[in-house]
PDB file of C-alpha atoms in Angstrom:
ATOM      1  CA  GLN A   1       0.150  -0.332  -0.177  1.00 69.00           C
ATOM      2  CA  GLU A   2       2.890   2.486  -0.364  1.00 72.00           C
ATOM      3  CA  GLY A   3       4.603   2.738  -3.344  1.00 81.00           C
ATOM      4  CA  ARG A   4       0.298   3.348  -4.197  1.00 89.00           C
ATOM      5  CA  TRP A   5       0.592   6.527  -0.988  1.00 90.00           C
ATOM      6  CA  ALA A   6       3.660   7.269  -3.305  1.00 90.00           C
ATOM      7  CA  GLU A   7       2.044   7.011  -6.388  1.00 91.00           C
ATOM      8  CA  LEU A   8      -0.421   9.682  -5.255  1.00 90.00           C
ATOM      9  CA  VAL A   9       2.004  12.263  -4.082  1.00 92.00           C
ATOM     10  CA  THR A  10       4.034  12.337  -7.146  1.00 91.00           C
ATOM     11  CA  LEU A  11      -0.046  13.000  -8.817  1.00 90.00           C
ATOM     12  CA  LEU A  12      -0.650  15.647  -6.779  1.00 90.00           C
ATOM     13  CA  GLY A  13       3.323  16.761  -7.137  1.00 90.00           C
ATOM     14  CA  ARG A  14       2.621  16.770 -10.505  1.00 90.00           C
ATOM     15  CA  GLU A  15      -1.590  18.667  -9.624  1.00 89.00           C
ATOM     16  CA  LEU A  16       1.072  21.693  -8.258  1.00 88.00           C
ATOM     17  CA  VAL A  17       1.990  23.497 -11.952  1.00 85.00           C
ATOM     18  CA  THR A  18      -2.002  24.512 -12.509  1.00 89.00           C
ATOM     19  CA  LEU A  19      -2.734  25.252  -9.058  1.00 88.00           C
ATOM     20  CA  ASP A  20      -2.935  28.917  -7.069  1.00 83.00           C
ATOM     21  CA  GLY A  21      -3.937  30.157  -4.055  1.00 80.00           C
ATOM     22  CA  VAL A  22      -6.495  27.986  -1.533  1.00 82.00           C
ATOM     23  CA  ALA A  23      -5.728  24.983  -3.563  1.00 85.00           C
ATOM     24  CA  ARG A  24      -2.640  24.919  -3.665  1.00 88.00           C
ATOM     25  CA  ILE A  25      -2.330  25.238  -0.138  1.00 88.00           C
ATOM     26  CA  GLN A  26      -4.870  22.684  -0.048  1.00 88.00           C
ATOM     27  CA  ALA A  27      -2.890  19.880  -2.287  1.00 90.00           C
ATOM     28  CA  LEU A  28       0.247  21.191  -0.169  1.00 93.00           C
ATOM     29  CA  ARG A  29      -1.778  20.521   2.836  1.00 92.00           C
ATOM     30  CA  ARG A  30      -2.859  16.288   1.755  1.00 92.00           C
ATOM     31  CA  ILE A  31       0.691  15.908   0.494  1.00 94.00           C
ATOM     32  CA  ALA A  32       1.843  16.580   3.917  1.00 95.00           C
ATOM     33  CA  ARG A  33      -0.443  14.826   5.135  1.00 93.00           C
ATOM     34  CA  ILE A  34       0.077  10.884   2.768  1.00 94.00           C
ATOM     35  CA  TYR A  35       4.284  11.637   4.512  1.00 95.00           C
ATOM     36  CA  ARG A  36       3.146  12.023   7.593  1.00 94.00           C
ATOM     37  CA  ASN A  37       0.448   9.738   8.308  1.00 92.00           C
ATOM     38  CA  TYR A  38       0.728   7.384   6.035  1.00 92.00           C
ATOM     39  CA  LEU A  39       4.558   6.536   4.422  1.00 93.00           C
ATOM     40  CA  HIS A  40       5.586   8.004   8.042  1.00 93.00           C
ATOM     41  CA  ASP A  41       8.283  11.319   6.490  1.00 95.00           C
ATOM     42  CA  PRO A  42       7.482  13.399   9.085  1.00 95.00           C
ATOM     43  CA  ALA A  43      10.601  15.470   7.519  1.00 95.00           C
ATOM     44  CA  SER A  44       9.380  15.436   3.994  1.00 96.00           C
ATOM     45  CA  ALA A  45       5.610  16.283   5.247  1.00 96.00           C
ATOM     46  CA  GLU A  46       7.517  19.469   6.867  1.00 96.00           C
ATOM     47  CA  ARG A  47       9.037  20.795   3.357  1.00 96.00           C
ATOM     48  CA  ALA A  48       5.235  20.114   2.227  1.00 95.00           C
ATOM     49  CA  LEU A  49       4.089  22.629   4.498  1.00 95.00           C
ATOM     50  CA  ARG A  50       7.023  25.022   5.105  1.00 95.00           C
ATOM     51  CA  ALA A  51       6.249  25.079   0.316  1.00 94.00           C
ATOM     52  CA  ALA A  52       2.136  25.811   1.357  1.00 92.00           C
ATOM     53  CA  LEU A  53       2.860  28.316   4.434  1.00 91.00           C
ATOM     54  CA  ALA A  54       4.935  30.338   1.314  1.00 90.00           C
ATOM     55  CA  GLN A  55       2.130  30.028  -1.063  1.00 86.00           C
ATOM     56  CA  PRO A  56       0.916  33.672  -1.451  1.00 80.00           C
ATOM     57  CA  GLY A  57      -2.229  35.228   0.151  1.00 69.00           C
ATOM     58  CA  GLU A  58      -3.873  35.819   3.081  1.00 67.00           C
ATOM     59  CA  ASP A  59      -7.512  36.490   3.252  1.00 69.00           C
ATOM     60  CA  GLU A  60      -9.945  35.124   4.451  1.00 66.00           C
ATOM     61  CA  GLY A  61     -10.030  31.910   2.498  1.00 64.00           C
ATOM     62  CA  THR A  62      -5.904  30.778   3.224  1.00 71.00           C
ATOM     63  CA  ARG A  63      -5.849  32.473   6.633  1.00 73.00           C
ATOM     64  CA  HIS A  64      -7.747  29.600   8.095  1.00 74.00           C
ATOM     65  CA  ASP A  65      -5.908  27.269   6.131  1.00 77.00           C
ATOM     66  CA  ARG A  66      -3.149  28.657   7.586  1.00 80.00           C
ATOM     67  CA  LEU A  67      -3.869  28.130  11.548  1.00 80.00           C
ATOM     68  CA  LEU A  68      -3.669  24.899  10.136  1.00 83.00           C
ATOM     69  CA  LEU A  69      -0.807  24.703   8.350  1.00 89.00           C
ATOM     70  CA  HIS A  70       0.866  25.826  11.229  1.00 89.00           C
ATOM     71  CA  GLY A  71      -0.837  23.266  14.015  1.00 87.00           C
ATOM     72  CA  GLU A  72       0.011  20.858  11.149  1.00 91.00           C
ATOM     73  CA  LEU A  73       3.751  21.856  11.036  1.00 93.00           C
ATOM     74  CA  VAL A  74       4.195  21.638  15.015  1.00 90.00           C
ATOM     75  CA  THR A  75       3.101  17.993  15.343  1.00 89.00           C
ATOM     76  CA  CYS A  76       5.657  17.095  11.907  1.00 92.00           C
ATOM     77  CA  LEU A  77       8.676  19.266  14.632  1.00 91.00           C
ATOM     78  CA  GLU A  78       7.740  17.102  17.500  1.00 89.00           C
ATOM     79  CA  MET A  79       7.460  13.768  15.247  1.00 91.00           C
ATOM     80  CA  GLN A  80      10.974  14.552  15.368  1.00 93.00           C
ATOM     81  CA  GLY A  81      11.795  15.232  18.194  1.00 90.00           C
ATOM     82  CA  ARG A  82      12.623  19.016  17.608  1.00 90.00           C
ATOM     83  CA  PHE A  83      10.861  20.051  20.319  1.00 87.00           C
ATOM     84  CA  ALA A  84      11.867  23.406  21.265  1.00 87.00           C
ATOM     85  CA  GLU A  85      11.313  24.189  17.505  1.00 89.00           C
ATOM     86  CA  ALA A  86       8.267  22.940  17.955  1.00 86.00           C
ATOM     87  CA  ALA A  87       7.520  25.608  20.775  1.00 85.00           C
ATOM     88  CA  LEU A  88       8.815  28.192  19.767  1.00 86.00           C
ATOM     89  CA  HIS A  89       6.841  27.418  16.218  1.00 88.00           C
ATOM     90  CA  LEU A  90       3.875  27.615  18.416  1.00 84.00           C
ATOM     91  CA  GLU A  91       4.824  31.278  20.241  1.00 81.00           C
ATOM     92  CA  GLY A  92       5.487  32.571  16.919  1.00 84.00           C
ATOM     93  CA  THR A  93       2.229  32.147  15.390  1.00 82.00           C
ATOM     94  CA  LEU A  94      -0.075  32.549  18.275  1.00 74.00           C
ATOM     95  CA  ALA A  95       1.960  35.861  18.857  1.00 75.00           C
ATOM     96  CA  ARG A  96       1.110  36.769  15.093  1.00 77.00           C
ATOM     97  CA  GLU A  97      -2.654  35.489  16.178  1.00 70.00           C
ATOM     98  CA  LEU A  98      -3.249  38.044  18.717  1.00 65.00           C
ATOM     99  CA  ALA A  99      -1.128  40.829  17.150  1.00 70.00           C
ATOM    100  CA  GLU A 100      -3.314  40.525  13.798  1.00 68.00           C
ATOM    101  CA  GLY A 101      -6.684  39.930  15.756  1.00 61.00           C
ATOM    102  CA  ALA A 102      -5.570  43.143  18.034  1.00 60.00           C
ATOM    103  CA  GLU A 103      -5.716  45.182  14.194  1.00 66.00           C
ATOM    104  CA  ALA A 104      -8.125  43.647  13.201  1.00 58.00           C
ATOM    105  CA  ALA A 105     -10.213  44.712  16.439  1.00 56.00           C
ATOM    106  CA  GLU A 106      -9.559  48.222  16.186  1.00 62.00           C
ATOM    107  CA  GLU A 107     -10.344  49.084  12.661  1.00 62.00           C
ATOM    108  CA  LEU A 108     -13.623  47.057  14.438  1.00 57.00           C
ATOM    109  CA  ALA A 109     -13.776  49.551  17.194  1.00 59.00           C
ATOM    110  CA  GLY A 110     -12.991  52.678  13.992  1.00 62.00           C
ATOM    111  CA  GLU A 111     -15.397  51.508  12.163  1.00 59.00           C
ATOM    112  CA  THR A 112     -18.038  51.591  14.706  1.00 54.00           C
ATOM    113  CA  GLY A 113     -17.353  55.075  16.314  1.00 53.00           C
ATOM    114  CA  GLU A 114     -16.902  53.007  19.864  1.00 47.00           C
ATOM    115  CA  ALA A 115     -13.973  53.999  22.000  1.00 43.00           C
ATOM    116  CA  GLY A 116     -10.937  52.295  23.737  1.00 40.00           C
ATOM    117  CA  GLU A 117      -8.153  50.332  22.203  1.00 37.00           C
ATOM    118  CA  ALA A 118      -7.327  46.282  21.879  1.00 42.00           C
ATOM    119  CA  GLU A 119      -4.430  45.585  23.847  1.00 37.00           C
ATOM    120  CA  LEU A 120      -2.196  42.308  23.889  1.00 35.00           C
ATOM    121  CA  ALA A 121      -1.083  41.541  27.207  1.00 37.00           C
ATOM    122  CA  GLY A 122       2.512  41.497  27.487  1.00 38.00           C
ATOM    123  CA  GLY A 123       2.503  41.945  23.439  1.00 40.00           C
ATOM    124  CA  THR A 124       5.955  40.360  23.481  1.00 40.00           C
ATOM    125  CA  GLY A 125       4.498  36.699  22.347  1.00 39.00           C
ATOM    126  CA  GLU A 126       6.542  35.899  25.790  1.00 39.00           C
ATOM    127  CA  LEU A 127       4.895  33.885  28.569  1.00 39.00           C
ATOM    128  CA  ALA A 128       3.594  35.724  31.224  1.00 39.00           C
ATOM    129  CA  GLY A 129       4.970  36.035  34.543  1.00 39.00           C
ATOM    130  CA  GLY A 130       8.278  33.370  33.063  1.00 41.00           C
ATOM    131  CA  THR A 131       6.084  31.014  35.131  1.00 43.00           C
ATOM    132  CA  GLY A 132       5.414  28.841  31.905  1.00 46.00           C
ATOM    133  CA  GLU A 133       2.054  29.411  32.425  1.00 51.00           C
ATOM    134  CA  LEU A 134       0.669  31.599  28.790  1.00 51.00           C
ATOM    135  CA  ALA A 135      -0.905  34.245  29.253  1.00 60.00           C
ATOM    136  CA  PRO A 136      -4.722  33.805  29.207  1.00 64.00           C
ATOM    137  CA  GLU A 137      -5.259  35.492  26.229  1.00 63.00           C
ATOM    138  CA  ARG A 138      -2.569  33.428  24.630  1.00 61.00           C
ATOM    139  CA  ALA A 139      -4.054  30.216  26.211  1.00 64.00           C
ATOM    140  CA  GLU A 140      -7.736  30.839  24.680  1.00 67.00           C
ATOM    141  CA  LEU A 141      -6.071  31.241  21.648  1.00 64.00           C
ATOM    142  CA  LEU A 142      -4.302  28.419  21.113  1.00 66.00           C
ATOM    143  CA  LEU A 143      -7.536  26.639  22.721  1.00 68.00           C
ATOM    144  CA  ARG A 144      -8.764  27.899  19.108  1.00 69.00           C
ATOM    145  CA  LEU A 145      -6.091  26.657  16.914  1.00 68.00           C
ATOM    146  CA  GLY A 146      -6.098  23.189  19.186  1.00 67.00           C
ATOM    147  CA  ARG A 147      -9.798  22.977  18.128  1.00 68.00           C
ATOM    148  CA  ILE A 148      -9.098  23.913  14.124  1.00 68.00           C
ATOM    149  CA  VAL A 149      -6.501  21.040  13.815  1.00 65.00           C
ATOM    150  CA  ARG A 150      -9.387  19.165  15.767  1.00 66.00           C
ATOM    151  CA  ASP A 151     -11.550  19.349  13.131  1.00 69.00           C
ATOM    152  CA  ALA A 152      -9.223  19.226   9.823  1.00 65.00           C
ATOM    153  CA  LEU A 153      -8.521  15.425  11.854  1.00 62.00           C
ATOM    154  CA  GLU A 154     -12.169  14.501  11.561  1.00 68.00           C
ATOM    155  CA  ASP A 155     -12.622  15.773   8.036  1.00 68.00           C
ATOM    156  CA  GLU A 156      -9.184  14.057   7.606  1.00 64.00           C
ATOM    157  CA  LYS A 157     -10.373  10.633   8.543  1.00 66.00           C
ATOM    158  CA  ARG A 158     -14.235  11.048   6.801  1.00 69.00           C
ATOM    159  CA  ALA A 159     -12.328  11.708   3.451  1.00 66.00           C
ATOM    160  CA  ALA A 160      -9.780   8.773   4.243  1.00 63.00           C
ATOM    161  CA  PRO A 161     -12.549   6.036   2.020  1.00 66.00           C
ATOM    162  CA  ALA A 162     -12.461   8.515  -1.166  1.00 62.00           C
ATOM    163  CA  PHE A 163      -8.463   9.468  -0.917  1.00 56.00           C
ATOM    164  CA  ALA A 164      -8.213   5.374  -0.709  1.00 57.00           C
ATOM    165  CA  ALA A 165     -10.792   4.159  -3.050  1.00 60.00           C
ATOM    166  CA  LEU A 166      -8.532   6.581  -5.617  1.00 56.00           C
ATOM    167  CA  LEU A 167      -5.699   3.690  -5.097  1.00 53.00           C
ATOM    168  CA  ARG A 168      -7.780   0.919  -5.608  1.00 53.00           C
TER     169      ARG A 168
END
């Protein structure tokens, strides 16, 4: 069966030249999942995820997909025993998401004429108080990212029979 999964990766790789935007990101994500889950090659999965993250486009359609990619990249890094790098990547992702969330809240407040500013606790992406606990805002974002990744994995489980049928 491993040879069939490798064949599917090759086919998807050929299709990449015709894809762009969200479709290209999703194809690279599918390739990464095959490497990780079926071919047990987290290094190749990491390369595919990094290629997907390097794709242009920060519209609403790709934002959700990028969060999933970051979560899956952290998993690949952990599978390779690169736990410190995984933690740094996750912390950087959280900090970016918090900053973008604050900007969006400020824009919304400006559009609605409401007073007040969105603030980030600490604002530096560091752990709160150096105690090893996440600031509440970061903890909430981490939980949100976890839910998104969990939902994506459930979607993957539901889609698996259809992809297995392609290999027959």
